[in-house]
Amino acid sequence: AQGLVESGGGSVQAGGSLRVSCTTSGHTYSNNCLGWFRQAPGKEPEGVAAIYTGEGTTYYADSVKGRFTISQDNTKNTVNLQMDSLKPEDTAVYYCAALGAGGCGKVAIHALAVVPHRFWGQGTQVTVSA
């Protein structure tokens, strides 16, 4: 998975908050489109959010817009996904991925849903109970 490592996650009640983090190498972090996708049991992967680290521009799936915030921490080569107002349907394993310098834009959310399995890391579990 090109050295991308997910951390964070956990279990919360609906309406609660969690944060997941993706740590990268400096080379992978800089001027790259980095994002998150998730997979719930029995469902196809779903792109969640992306950020172009060279500009700070962000992109979100409609299902999470207004609730999730993706951000970058240049001092730690880390991309964070702050998840607020969580819903049971957010329950999934969350993964991060790098799409390359030209990978961001509206297409990024789609691209994050079709990341080849060979590039998946360990992911981190997010569980939201009603």
Short mmCIF file of N, CA, C and O in Angstrom, two decimals:
data_model
loop_
_atom_site.label_atom_id
_atom_site.label_comp_id
_atom_site.label_asym_id
_atom_site.label_seq_id
_atom_site.Cartn_x
_atom_site.Cartn_y
_atom_site.Cartn_z
N ALA A 1 0.82 -1.23 0.00
CA ALA A 1 0.00 0.00 0.00
C ALA A 1 0.85 1.26 0.00
O ALA A 1 0.42 2.30 0.52
N GLN A 2 2.02 1.18 -0.56
CA GLN A 2 2.93 2.31 -0.71
C GLN A 2 3.24 3.02 0.60
O GLN A 2 3.48 4.23 0.62
N GLY A 3 3.21 2.29 1.72
CA GLY A 3 3.59 2.85 2.99
C GLY A 3 2.53 3.66 3.70
O GLY A 3 2.82 4.27 4.72
N LEU A 4 1.32 3.70 3.17
CA LEU A 4 0.24 4.40 3.84
C LEU A 4 -0.29 3.53 4.97
O LEU A 4 -0.57 2.35 4.78
N VAL A 5 -0.45 4.14 6.15
CA VAL A 5 -0.88 3.41 7.33
C VAL A 5 -2.05 4.13 7.97
O VAL A 5 -1.94 5.30 8.33
N GLU A 6 -3.16 3.41 8.14
CA GLU A 6 -4.35 3.96 8.77
C GLU A 6 -4.31 3.73 10.27
O GLU A 6 -3.81 2.70 10.73
N SER A 7 -4.84 4.68 11.02
CA SER A 7 -4.97 4.53 12.45
C SER A 7 -6.20 5.28 12.93
O SER A 7 -6.80 6.05 12.18
N GLY A 8 -6.58 5.05 14.18
CA GLY A 8 -7.75 5.68 14.75
C GLY A 8 -8.95 4.77 14.63
O GLY A 8 -8.84 3.55 14.63
N GLY A 9 -10.10 5.37 14.51
CA GLY A 9 -11.34 4.62 14.46
C GLY A 9 -11.79 4.23 15.85
O GLY A 9 -11.29 4.71 16.86
N GLY A 10 -12.78 3.36 15.91
CA GLY A 10 -13.33 2.91 17.17
C GLY A 10 -14.83 2.73 17.07
O GLY A 10 -15.38 2.60 15.98
N SER A 11 -15.48 2.75 18.22
CA SER A 11 -16.92 2.56 18.31
C SER A 11 -17.57 3.73 19.04
O SER A 11 -17.08 4.16 20.09
N VAL A 12 -18.66 4.25 18.48
CA VAL A 12 -19.39 5.35 19.09
C VAL A 12 -20.88 5.17 18.87
O VAL A 12 -21.31 4.39 18.02
N GLN A 13 -21.65 5.92 19.64
CA GLN A 13 -23.09 6.00 19.43
C GLN A 13 -23.39 6.97 18.29
O GLN A 13 -22.59 7.86 17.99
N ALA A 14 -24.53 6.80 17.66
CA ALA A 14 -24.96 7.72 16.62
C ALA A 14 -24.91 9.15 17.14
O ALA A 14 -25.31 9.43 18.27
N GLY A 15 -24.41 10.06 16.30
CA GLY A 15 -24.26 11.44 16.69
C GLY A 15 -22.89 11.77 17.24
O GLY A 15 -22.55 12.96 17.40
N GLY A 16 -22.09 10.76 17.53
CA GLY A 16 -20.76 10.96 18.07
C GLY A 16 -19.73 11.26 17.00
O GLY A 16 -20.06 11.39 15.81
N SER A 17 -18.47 11.37 17.42
CA SER A 17 -17.38 11.73 16.53
C SER A 17 -16.21 10.77 16.67
O SER A 17 -15.96 10.22 17.75
N LEU A 18 -15.48 10.60 15.58
CA LEU A 18 -14.24 9.84 15.55
C LEU A 18 -13.30 10.50 14.56
O LEU A 18 -13.74 11.24 13.68
N ARG A 19 -12.03 10.21 14.68
CA ARG A 19 -11.05 10.68 13.72
C ARG A 19 -10.16 9.52 13.29
O ARG A 19 -9.69 8.75 14.13
N VAL A 20 -9.95 9.40 11.99
CA VAL A 20 -9.00 8.44 11.46
C VAL A 20 -7.86 9.20 10.81
O VAL A 20 -8.05 10.32 10.31
N SER A 21 -6.67 8.61 10.82
CA SER A 21 -5.49 9.26 10.30
C SER A 21 -4.75 8.34 9.32
O SER A 21 -4.78 7.12 9.47
N CYS A 22 -4.11 8.96 8.34
CA CYS A 22 -3.34 8.25 7.34
C CYS A 22 -1.94 8.84 7.32
O CYS A 22 -1.77 10.00 6.93
N THR A 23 -0.96 8.07 7.74
CA THR A 23 0.42 8.53 7.74
C THR A 23 1.13 8.03 6.49
O THR A 23 0.92 6.89 6.06
N THR A 24 1.97 8.88 5.92
CA THR A 24 2.64 8.58 4.66
C THR A 24 4.11 8.96 4.74
O THR A 24 4.56 9.61 5.67
N SER A 25 4.85 8.55 3.72
CA SER A 25 6.20 9.06 3.54
C SER A 25 6.11 10.49 3.02
O SER A 25 5.09 10.92 2.49
N GLY A 26 7.20 11.24 3.17
CA GLY A 26 7.21 12.60 2.67
C GLY A 26 7.00 12.66 1.17
O GLY A 26 6.30 13.54 0.66
N HIS A 27 7.60 11.73 0.42
CA HIS A 27 7.47 11.71 -1.03
C HIS A 27 6.03 11.45 -1.45
O HIS A 27 5.51 12.07 -2.39
N THR A 28 5.36 10.55 -0.77
CA THR A 28 3.97 10.24 -1.08
C THR A 28 3.05 11.39 -0.69
O THR A 28 2.07 11.68 -1.37
N TYR A 29 3.37 12.06 0.40
CA TYR A 29 2.51 13.10 0.94
C TYR A 29 2.45 14.34 0.06
O TYR A 29 1.38 14.91 -0.16
N SER A 30 3.60 14.78 -0.44
CA SER A 30 3.70 16.07 -1.12
C SER A 30 3.04 16.05 -2.49
O SER A 30 3.25 15.14 -3.29
N ASN A 31 2.26 17.11 -2.78
CA ASN A 31 1.65 17.30 -4.09
C ASN A 31 0.96 16.04 -4.61
O ASN A 31 1.17 15.61 -5.74
N ASN A 32 0.16 15.46 -3.77
CA ASN A 32 -0.53 14.22 -4.09
C ASN A 32 -2.01 14.35 -3.76
O ASN A 32 -2.39 15.18 -2.93
N CYS A 33 -2.81 13.55 -4.42
CA CYS A 33 -4.22 13.43 -4.06
C CYS A 33 -4.36 12.24 -3.12
O CYS A 33 -4.18 11.09 -3.54
N LEU A 34 -4.62 12.53 -1.87
CA LEU A 34 -4.77 11.50 -0.85
C LEU A 34 -6.22 11.46 -0.40
O LEU A 34 -6.85 12.50 -0.21
N GLY A 35 -6.74 10.26 -0.20
CA GLY A 35 -8.14 10.17 0.16
C GLY A 35 -8.48 8.95 0.98
O GLY A 35 -7.63 8.11 1.28
N TRP A 36 -9.75 8.89 1.32
CA TRP A 36 -10.30 7.80 2.12
C TRP A 36 -11.43 7.11 1.37
O TRP A 36 -12.24 7.76 0.73
N PHE A 37 -11.47 5.80 1.48
CA PHE A 37 -12.64 5.04 1.05
C PHE A 37 -13.01 4.07 2.15
O PHE A 37 -12.23 3.85 3.08
N ARG A 38 -14.20 3.51 2.06
CA ARG A 38 -14.67 2.62 3.11
C ARG A 38 -15.44 1.46 2.50
O ARG A 38 -15.95 1.54 1.38
N GLN A 39 -15.51 0.37 3.26
CA GLN A 39 -16.28 -0.79 2.83
C GLN A 39 -17.04 -1.35 4.02
O GLN A 39 -16.45 -1.76 5.02
N ALA A 40 -18.36 -1.36 3.89
CA ALA A 40 -19.22 -1.96 4.89
C ALA A 40 -19.46 -3.42 4.52
O ALA A 40 -19.36 -3.80 3.35
N PRO A 41 -19.78 -4.26 5.50
CA PRO A 41 -20.03 -5.68 5.21
C PRO A 41 -21.09 -5.87 4.13
O PRO A 41 -22.17 -5.27 4.21
N GLY A 42 -20.78 -6.68 3.13
CA GLY A 42 -21.74 -6.97 2.08
C GLY A 42 -21.93 -5.87 1.05
O GLY A 42 -22.80 -6.01 0.19
N LYS A 43 -21.15 -4.81 1.12
CA LYS A 43 -21.30 -3.69 0.20
C LYS A 43 -20.02 -3.42 -0.58
O LYS A 43 -18.94 -3.84 -0.17
N GLU A 44 -20.17 -2.73 -1.69
CA GLU A 44 -19.01 -2.35 -2.49
C GLU A 44 -18.27 -1.20 -1.82
O GLU A 44 -18.85 -0.44 -1.04
N PRO A 45 -16.98 -1.06 -2.13
CA PRO A 45 -16.24 0.08 -1.58
C PRO A 45 -16.87 1.41 -2.01
O PRO A 45 -17.44 1.52 -3.10
N GLU A 46 -16.76 2.41 -1.15
CA GLU A 46 -17.33 3.72 -1.39
C GLU A 46 -16.29 4.80 -1.11
O GLU A 46 -15.73 4.85 -0.01
N GLY A 47 -16.01 5.64 -2.10
CA GLY A 47 -15.14 6.78 -1.86
C GLY A 47 -15.77 7.74 -0.88
O GLY A 47 -16.98 7.98 -0.91
N VAL A 48 -14.96 8.33 -0.01
CA VAL A 48 -15.46 9.18 1.06
C VAL A 48 -15.00 10.63 0.91
O VAL A 48 -15.82 11.55 0.88
N ALA A 49 -13.70 10.85 0.83
CA ALA A 49 -13.16 12.20 0.79
C ALA A 49 -11.75 12.17 0.24
O ALA A 49 -11.06 11.16 0.34
N ALA A 50 -11.31 13.30 -0.33
CA ALA A 50 -9.97 13.41 -0.86
C ALA A 50 -9.45 14.82 -0.66
O ALA A 50 -10.23 15.77 -0.54
N ILE A 51 -8.13 14.95 -0.64
CA ILE A 51 -7.49 16.25 -0.52
C ILE A 51 -6.26 16.27 -1.40
O ILE A 51 -5.51 15.30 -1.47
N TYR A 52 -6.08 17.39 -2.11
CA TYR A 52 -4.86 17.60 -2.88
C TYR A 52 -3.89 18.37 -1.99
O TYR A 52 -4.10 19.55 -1.70
N THR A 53 -2.83 17.71 -1.56
CA THR A 53 -1.94 18.30 -0.57
C THR A 53 -1.12 19.46 -1.11
O THR A 53 -0.56 20.23 -0.33
N GLY A 54 -1.04 19.60 -2.43
CA GLY A 54 -0.31 20.72 -3.01
C GLY A 54 -1.08 22.03 -2.96
O GLY A 54 -0.47 23.10 -3.06
N GLU A 55 -2.40 21.96 -2.82
CA GLU A 55 -3.24 23.15 -2.81
C GLU A 55 -4.17 23.22 -1.60
O GLU A 55 -4.66 24.30 -1.27
N GLY A 56 -4.44 22.09 -0.98
CA GLY A 56 -5.37 22.05 0.13
C GLY A 56 -6.82 21.93 -0.27
O GLY A 56 -7.71 22.04 0.59
N THR A 57 -7.10 21.72 -1.55
CA THR A 57 -8.47 21.58 -2.00
C THR A 57 -9.03 20.23 -1.59
O THR A 57 -8.32 19.23 -1.57
N THR A 58 -10.31 20.21 -1.26
CA THR A 58 -10.95 19.01 -0.72
C THR A 58 -12.17 18.61 -1.54
O THR A 58 -12.80 19.43 -2.21
N TYR A 59 -12.51 17.33 -1.45
CA TYR A 59 -13.62 16.74 -2.19
C TYR A 59 -14.30 15.73 -1.29
O TYR A 59 -13.64 15.00 -0.54
N TYR A 60 -15.64 15.67 -1.38
CA TYR A 60 -16.40 14.81 -0.50
C TYR A 60 -17.51 14.08 -1.24
O TYR A 60 -18.10 14.61 -2.18
N ALA A 61 -17.78 12.87 -0.79
CA ALA A 61 -18.98 12.19 -1.24
C ALA A 61 -20.20 12.91 -0.68
O ALA A 61 -20.17 13.47 0.42
N ASP A 62 -21.29 12.90 -1.45
CA ASP A 62 -22.51 13.57 -0.99
C ASP A 62 -22.99 13.03 0.35
O ASP A 62 -23.56 13.77 1.16
N SER A 63 -22.75 11.76 0.60
CA SER A 63 -23.25 11.13 1.82
C SER A 63 -22.57 11.63 3.09
O SER A 63 -23.10 11.44 4.18
N VAL A 64 -21.40 12.25 2.96
CA VAL A 64 -20.67 12.71 4.14
C VAL A 64 -20.45 14.22 4.17
O VAL A 64 -19.99 14.74 5.19
N LYS A 65 -20.79 14.91 3.10
CA LYS A 65 -20.55 16.35 3.04
C LYS A 65 -21.30 17.06 4.17
O LYS A 65 -22.47 16.81 4.41
N GLY A 66 -20.59 17.94 4.85
CA GLY A 66 -21.16 18.66 5.98
C GLY A 66 -20.96 17.97 7.31
O GLY A 66 -21.16 18.59 8.36
N ARG A 67 -20.57 16.70 7.28
CA ARG A 67 -20.33 15.95 8.51
C ARG A 67 -18.86 15.56 8.68
O ARG A 67 -18.36 15.51 9.81
N PHE A 68 -18.19 15.26 7.58
CA PHE A 68 -16.79 14.84 7.62
C PHE A 68 -15.90 15.97 7.12
O PHE A 68 -16.30 16.74 6.24
N THR A 69 -14.69 16.05 7.67
CA THR A 69 -13.72 17.04 7.23
C THR A 69 -12.37 16.38 7.04
O THR A 69 -11.83 15.78 7.98
N ILE A 70 -11.82 16.47 5.83
CA ILE A 70 -10.50 15.94 5.56
C ILE A 70 -9.50 17.09 5.64
O ILE A 70 -9.78 18.20 5.19
N SER A 71 -8.36 16.84 6.24
CA SER A 71 -7.36 17.88 6.43
C SER A 71 -5.96 17.30 6.37
O SER A 71 -5.78 16.08 6.44
N GLN A 72 -4.97 18.17 6.23
CA GLN A 72 -3.58 17.75 6.14
C GLN A 72 -2.76 18.36 7.24
O GLN A 72 -2.97 19.50 7.65
N ASP A 73 -1.81 17.60 7.73
CA ASP A 73 -0.86 18.05 8.73
C ASP A 73 0.53 17.89 8.14
O ASP A 73 1.08 16.79 8.12
N ASN A 74 1.09 18.98 7.64
CA ASN A 74 2.36 18.92 6.93
C ASN A 74 3.54 18.56 7.84
O ASN A 74 4.55 18.06 7.36
N THR A 75 3.41 18.82 9.12
CA THR A 75 4.49 18.50 10.04
C THR A 75 4.61 17.01 10.31
O THR A 75 5.65 16.55 10.76
N LYS A 76 3.55 16.27 10.03
CA LYS A 76 3.53 14.84 10.31
C LYS A 76 3.29 13.98 9.07
O LYS A 76 3.18 12.76 9.19
N ASN A 77 3.24 14.61 7.89
CA ASN A 77 2.93 13.89 6.65
C ASN A 77 1.69 13.02 6.84
O ASN A 77 1.68 11.83 6.49
N THR A 78 0.66 13.63 7.38
CA THR A 78 -0.54 12.90 7.77
C THR A 78 -1.79 13.58 7.22
O THR A 78 -1.90 14.81 7.25
N VAL A 79 -2.71 12.78 6.73
CA VAL A 79 -4.03 13.25 6.34
C VAL A 79 -5.04 12.70 7.34
O VAL A 79 -5.06 11.50 7.61
N ASN A 80 -5.85 13.60 7.88
CA ASN A 80 -6.83 13.22 8.89
C ASN A 80 -8.24 13.32 8.31
O ASN A 80 -8.52 14.16 7.46
N LEU A 81 -9.11 12.47 8.81
CA LEU A 81 -10.52 12.54 8.47
C LEU A 81 -11.30 12.64 9.78
O LEU A 81 -11.39 11.67 10.53
N GLN A 82 -11.80 13.84 10.05
CA GLN A 82 -12.63 14.07 11.22
C GLN A 82 -14.07 13.75 10.86
O GLN A 82 -14.62 14.31 9.91
N MET A 83 -14.68 12.86 11.61
CA MET A 83 -16.03 12.39 11.33
C MET A 83 -16.94 12.80 12.47
O MET A 83 -16.82 12.30 13.59
N ASP A 84 -17.85 13.72 12.18
CA ASP A 84 -18.81 14.21 13.16
C ASP A 84 -20.22 13.77 12.77
O ASP A 84 -20.47 13.39 11.63
N SER A 85 -21.14 13.86 13.72
CA SER A 85 -22.53 13.49 13.48
C SER A 85 -22.63 12.12 12.82
O SER A 85 -23.37 11.93 11.84
N LEU A 86 -21.91 11.17 13.36
CA LEU A 86 -21.84 9.85 12.75
C LEU A 86 -23.20 9.14 12.78
O LEU A 86 -23.98 9.30 13.71
N LYS A 87 -23.44 8.37 11.73
CA LYS A 87 -24.67 7.61 11.56
C LYS A 87 -24.34 6.13 11.48
O LYS A 87 -23.23 5.76 11.09
N PRO A 88 -25.29 5.26 11.82
CA PRO A 88 -25.02 3.82 11.70
C PRO A 88 -24.54 3.41 10.31
O PRO A 88 -23.72 2.49 10.19
N GLU A 89 -25.03 4.06 9.26
CA GLU A 89 -24.61 3.72 7.91
C GLU A 89 -23.17 4.10 7.61
O GLU A 89 -22.65 3.74 6.54
N ASP A 90 -22.51 4.81 8.51
CA ASP A 90 -21.08 5.10 8.37
C ASP A 90 -20.22 3.93 8.82
O ASP A 90 -19.00 3.95 8.64
N THR A 91 -20.82 2.93 9.43
CA THR A 91 -20.08 1.77 9.92
C THR A 91 -19.39 1.06 8.75
O THR A 91 -20.03 0.68 7.78
N ALA A 92 -18.08 0.90 8.85
CA ALA A 92 -17.29 0.30 7.77
C ALA A 92 -15.85 0.22 8.20
O ALA A 92 -15.46 0.78 9.23
N VAL A 93 -15.05 -0.48 7.40
CA VAL A 93 -13.61 -0.39 7.53
C VAL A 93 -13.15 0.74 6.62
O VAL A 93 -13.52 0.79 5.44
N TYR A 94 -12.36 1.65 7.15
CA TYR A 94 -11.90 2.82 6.42
C TYR A 94 -10.45 2.64 6.00
O TYR A 94 -9.59 2.24 6.79
N TYR A 95 -10.17 2.95 4.73
CA TYR A 95 -8.85 2.81 4.14
C TYR A 95 -8.43 4.14 3.51
O TYR A 95 -9.27 4.89 3.02
N CYS A 96 -7.13 4.41 3.46
CA CYS A 96 -6.66 5.56 2.71
C CYS A 96 -5.91 5.09 1.47
O CYS A 96 -5.47 3.94 1.38
N ALA A 97 -5.79 6.00 0.49
CA ALA A 97 -5.13 5.68 -0.76
C ALA A 97 -4.56 6.95 -1.38
O ALA A 97 -5.03 8.05 -1.10
N ALA A 98 -3.56 6.77 -2.22
CA ALA A 98 -2.95 7.86 -2.97
C ALA A 98 -3.32 7.71 -4.43
O ALA A 98 -3.12 6.65 -5.03
N LEU A 99 -3.84 8.78 -5.02
CA LEU A 99 -4.31 8.75 -6.41
C LEU A 99 -3.38 9.47 -7.37
O LEU A 99 -3.64 9.48 -8.58
N GLY A 100 -2.30 10.06 -6.88
CA GLY A 100 -1.37 10.78 -7.73
C GLY A 100 -1.71 12.25 -7.83
O GLY A 100 -2.80 12.69 -7.47
N ALA A 101 -0.76 13.02 -8.36
CA ALA A 101 -0.90 14.47 -8.41
C ALA A 101 -2.10 14.92 -9.24
O ALA A 101 -2.68 15.96 -8.97
N GLY A 102 -2.46 14.15 -10.25
CA GLY A 102 -3.58 14.52 -11.10
C GLY A 102 -4.88 13.82 -10.76
O GLY A 102 -5.84 13.88 -11.55
N GLY A 103 -4.93 13.17 -9.61
CA GLY A 103 -6.07 12.34 -9.28
C GLY A 103 -7.24 13.03 -8.62
O GLY A 103 -8.31 12.43 -8.50
N CYS A 104 -7.06 14.26 -8.17
CA CYS A 104 -8.13 14.94 -7.46
C CYS A 104 -9.11 15.62 -8.41
O CYS A 104 -8.87 15.77 -9.60
N GLY A 105 -10.22 16.05 -7.84
CA GLY A 105 -11.35 16.55 -8.60
C GLY A 105 -12.54 15.67 -8.30
O GLY A 105 -12.46 14.76 -7.48
N LYS A 106 -13.65 15.93 -8.99
CA LYS A 106 -14.84 15.12 -8.74
C LYS A 106 -14.59 13.64 -8.98
O LYS A 106 -15.15 12.79 -8.30
N VAL A 107 -13.71 13.33 -9.92
CA VAL A 107 -13.43 11.95 -10.25
C VAL A 107 -12.75 11.21 -9.10
O VAL A 107 -12.78 9.98 -9.05
N ALA A 108 -12.16 11.93 -8.17
CA ALA A 108 -11.42 11.29 -7.08
C ALA A 108 -12.31 10.38 -6.25
O ALA A 108 -11.88 9.30 -5.83
N ILE A 109 -13.53 10.82 -5.97
CA ILE A 109 -14.42 10.02 -5.14
C ILE A 109 -14.74 8.70 -5.82
O ILE A 109 -14.79 7.65 -5.18
N HIS A 110 -14.95 8.73 -7.13
CA HIS A 110 -15.17 7.50 -7.88
C HIS A 110 -13.92 6.63 -7.88
O HIS A 110 -13.99 5.42 -7.68
N ALA A 111 -12.76 7.25 -8.11
CA ALA A 111 -11.52 6.49 -8.15
C ALA A 111 -11.25 5.78 -6.83
O ALA A 111 -10.72 4.67 -6.81
N LEU A 112 -11.61 6.42 -5.74
CA LEU A 112 -11.40 5.81 -4.43
C LEU A 112 -12.28 4.58 -4.21
O LEU A 112 -11.97 3.77 -3.33
N ALA A 113 -13.34 4.45 -4.98
CA ALA A 113 -14.23 3.29 -4.86
C ALA A 113 -13.74 2.08 -5.63
O ALA A 113 -14.30 0.99 -5.49
N VAL A 114 -12.70 2.26 -6.45
CA VAL A 114 -12.22 1.17 -7.30
C VAL A 114 -10.72 0.96 -7.15
O VAL A 114 -10.05 0.54 -8.09
N VAL A 115 -10.19 1.24 -5.99
CA VAL A 115 -8.78 0.99 -5.72
C VAL A 115 -8.51 -0.51 -5.79
O VAL A 115 -9.19 -1.29 -5.13
N PRO A 116 -7.55 -0.93 -6.60
CA PRO A 116 -7.27 -2.37 -6.69
C PRO A 116 -6.93 -2.98 -5.34
O PRO A 116 -6.26 -2.35 -4.52
N HIS A 117 -7.40 -4.19 -5.11
CA HIS A 117 -7.21 -4.85 -3.83
C HIS A 117 -5.75 -4.95 -3.41
O HIS A 117 -5.44 -4.90 -2.21
N ARG A 118 -4.85 -5.07 -4.38
CA ARG A 118 -3.44 -5.23 -4.07
C ARG A 118 -2.87 -4.02 -3.34
O ARG A 118 -1.82 -4.11 -2.71
N PHE A 119 -3.54 -2.87 -3.44
CA PHE A 119 -3.06 -1.65 -2.81
C PHE A 119 -3.73 -1.35 -1.48
O PHE A 119 -3.40 -0.35 -0.83
N TRP A 120 -4.66 -2.19 -1.06
CA TRP A 120 -5.33 -1.97 0.22
C TRP A 120 -4.39 -2.28 1.37
O TRP A 120 -3.63 -3.25 1.33
N GLY A 121 -4.47 -1.47 2.42
CA GLY A 121 -3.72 -1.72 3.64
C GLY A 121 -4.58 -2.45 4.65
O GLY A 121 -5.52 -3.17 4.30
N GLN A 122 -4.26 -2.25 5.92
CA GLN A 122 -5.00 -2.92 6.98
C GLN A 122 -6.36 -2.28 7.25
O GLN A 122 -7.30 -2.96 7.66
N GLY A 123 -6.46 -0.97 7.03
CA GLY A 123 -7.68 -0.26 7.31
C GLY A 123 -7.90 -0.10 8.80
O GLY A 123 -7.15 -0.62 9.63
N THR A 124 -8.95 0.63 9.14
CA THR A 124 -9.31 0.82 10.54
C THR A 124 -10.82 0.78 10.67
O THR A 124 -11.55 1.36 9.85
N GLN A 125 -11.31 0.08 11.68
CA GLN A 125 -12.75 -0.14 11.85
C GLN A 125 -13.42 1.05 12.50
O GLN A 125 -12.95 1.57 13.52
N VAL A 126 -14.54 1.46 11.91
CA VAL A 126 -15.41 2.47 12.49
C VAL A 126 -16.78 1.83 12.68
O VAL A 126 -17.37 1.33 11.72
N THR A 127 -17.27 1.85 13.91
CA THR A 127 -18.56 1.25 14.22
C THR A 127 -19.44 2.29 14.90
O THR A 127 -19.04 2.89 15.90
N VAL A 128 -20.63 2.49 14.35
CA VAL A 128 -21.58 3.47 14.89
C VAL A 128 -22.87 2.74 15.23
O VAL A 128 -23.50 2.15 14.35
N SER A 129 -23.26 2.78 16.48
CA SER A 129 -24.47 2.10 16.92
C SER A 129 -25.62 3.08 17.09
O SER A 129 -25.41 4.25 17.43
N ALA A 130 -26.83 2.59 16.85
CA ALA A 130 -28.01 3.42 16.96
C ALA A 130 -28.39 3.67 18.41
O ALA A 130 -28.04 2.89 19.30
#
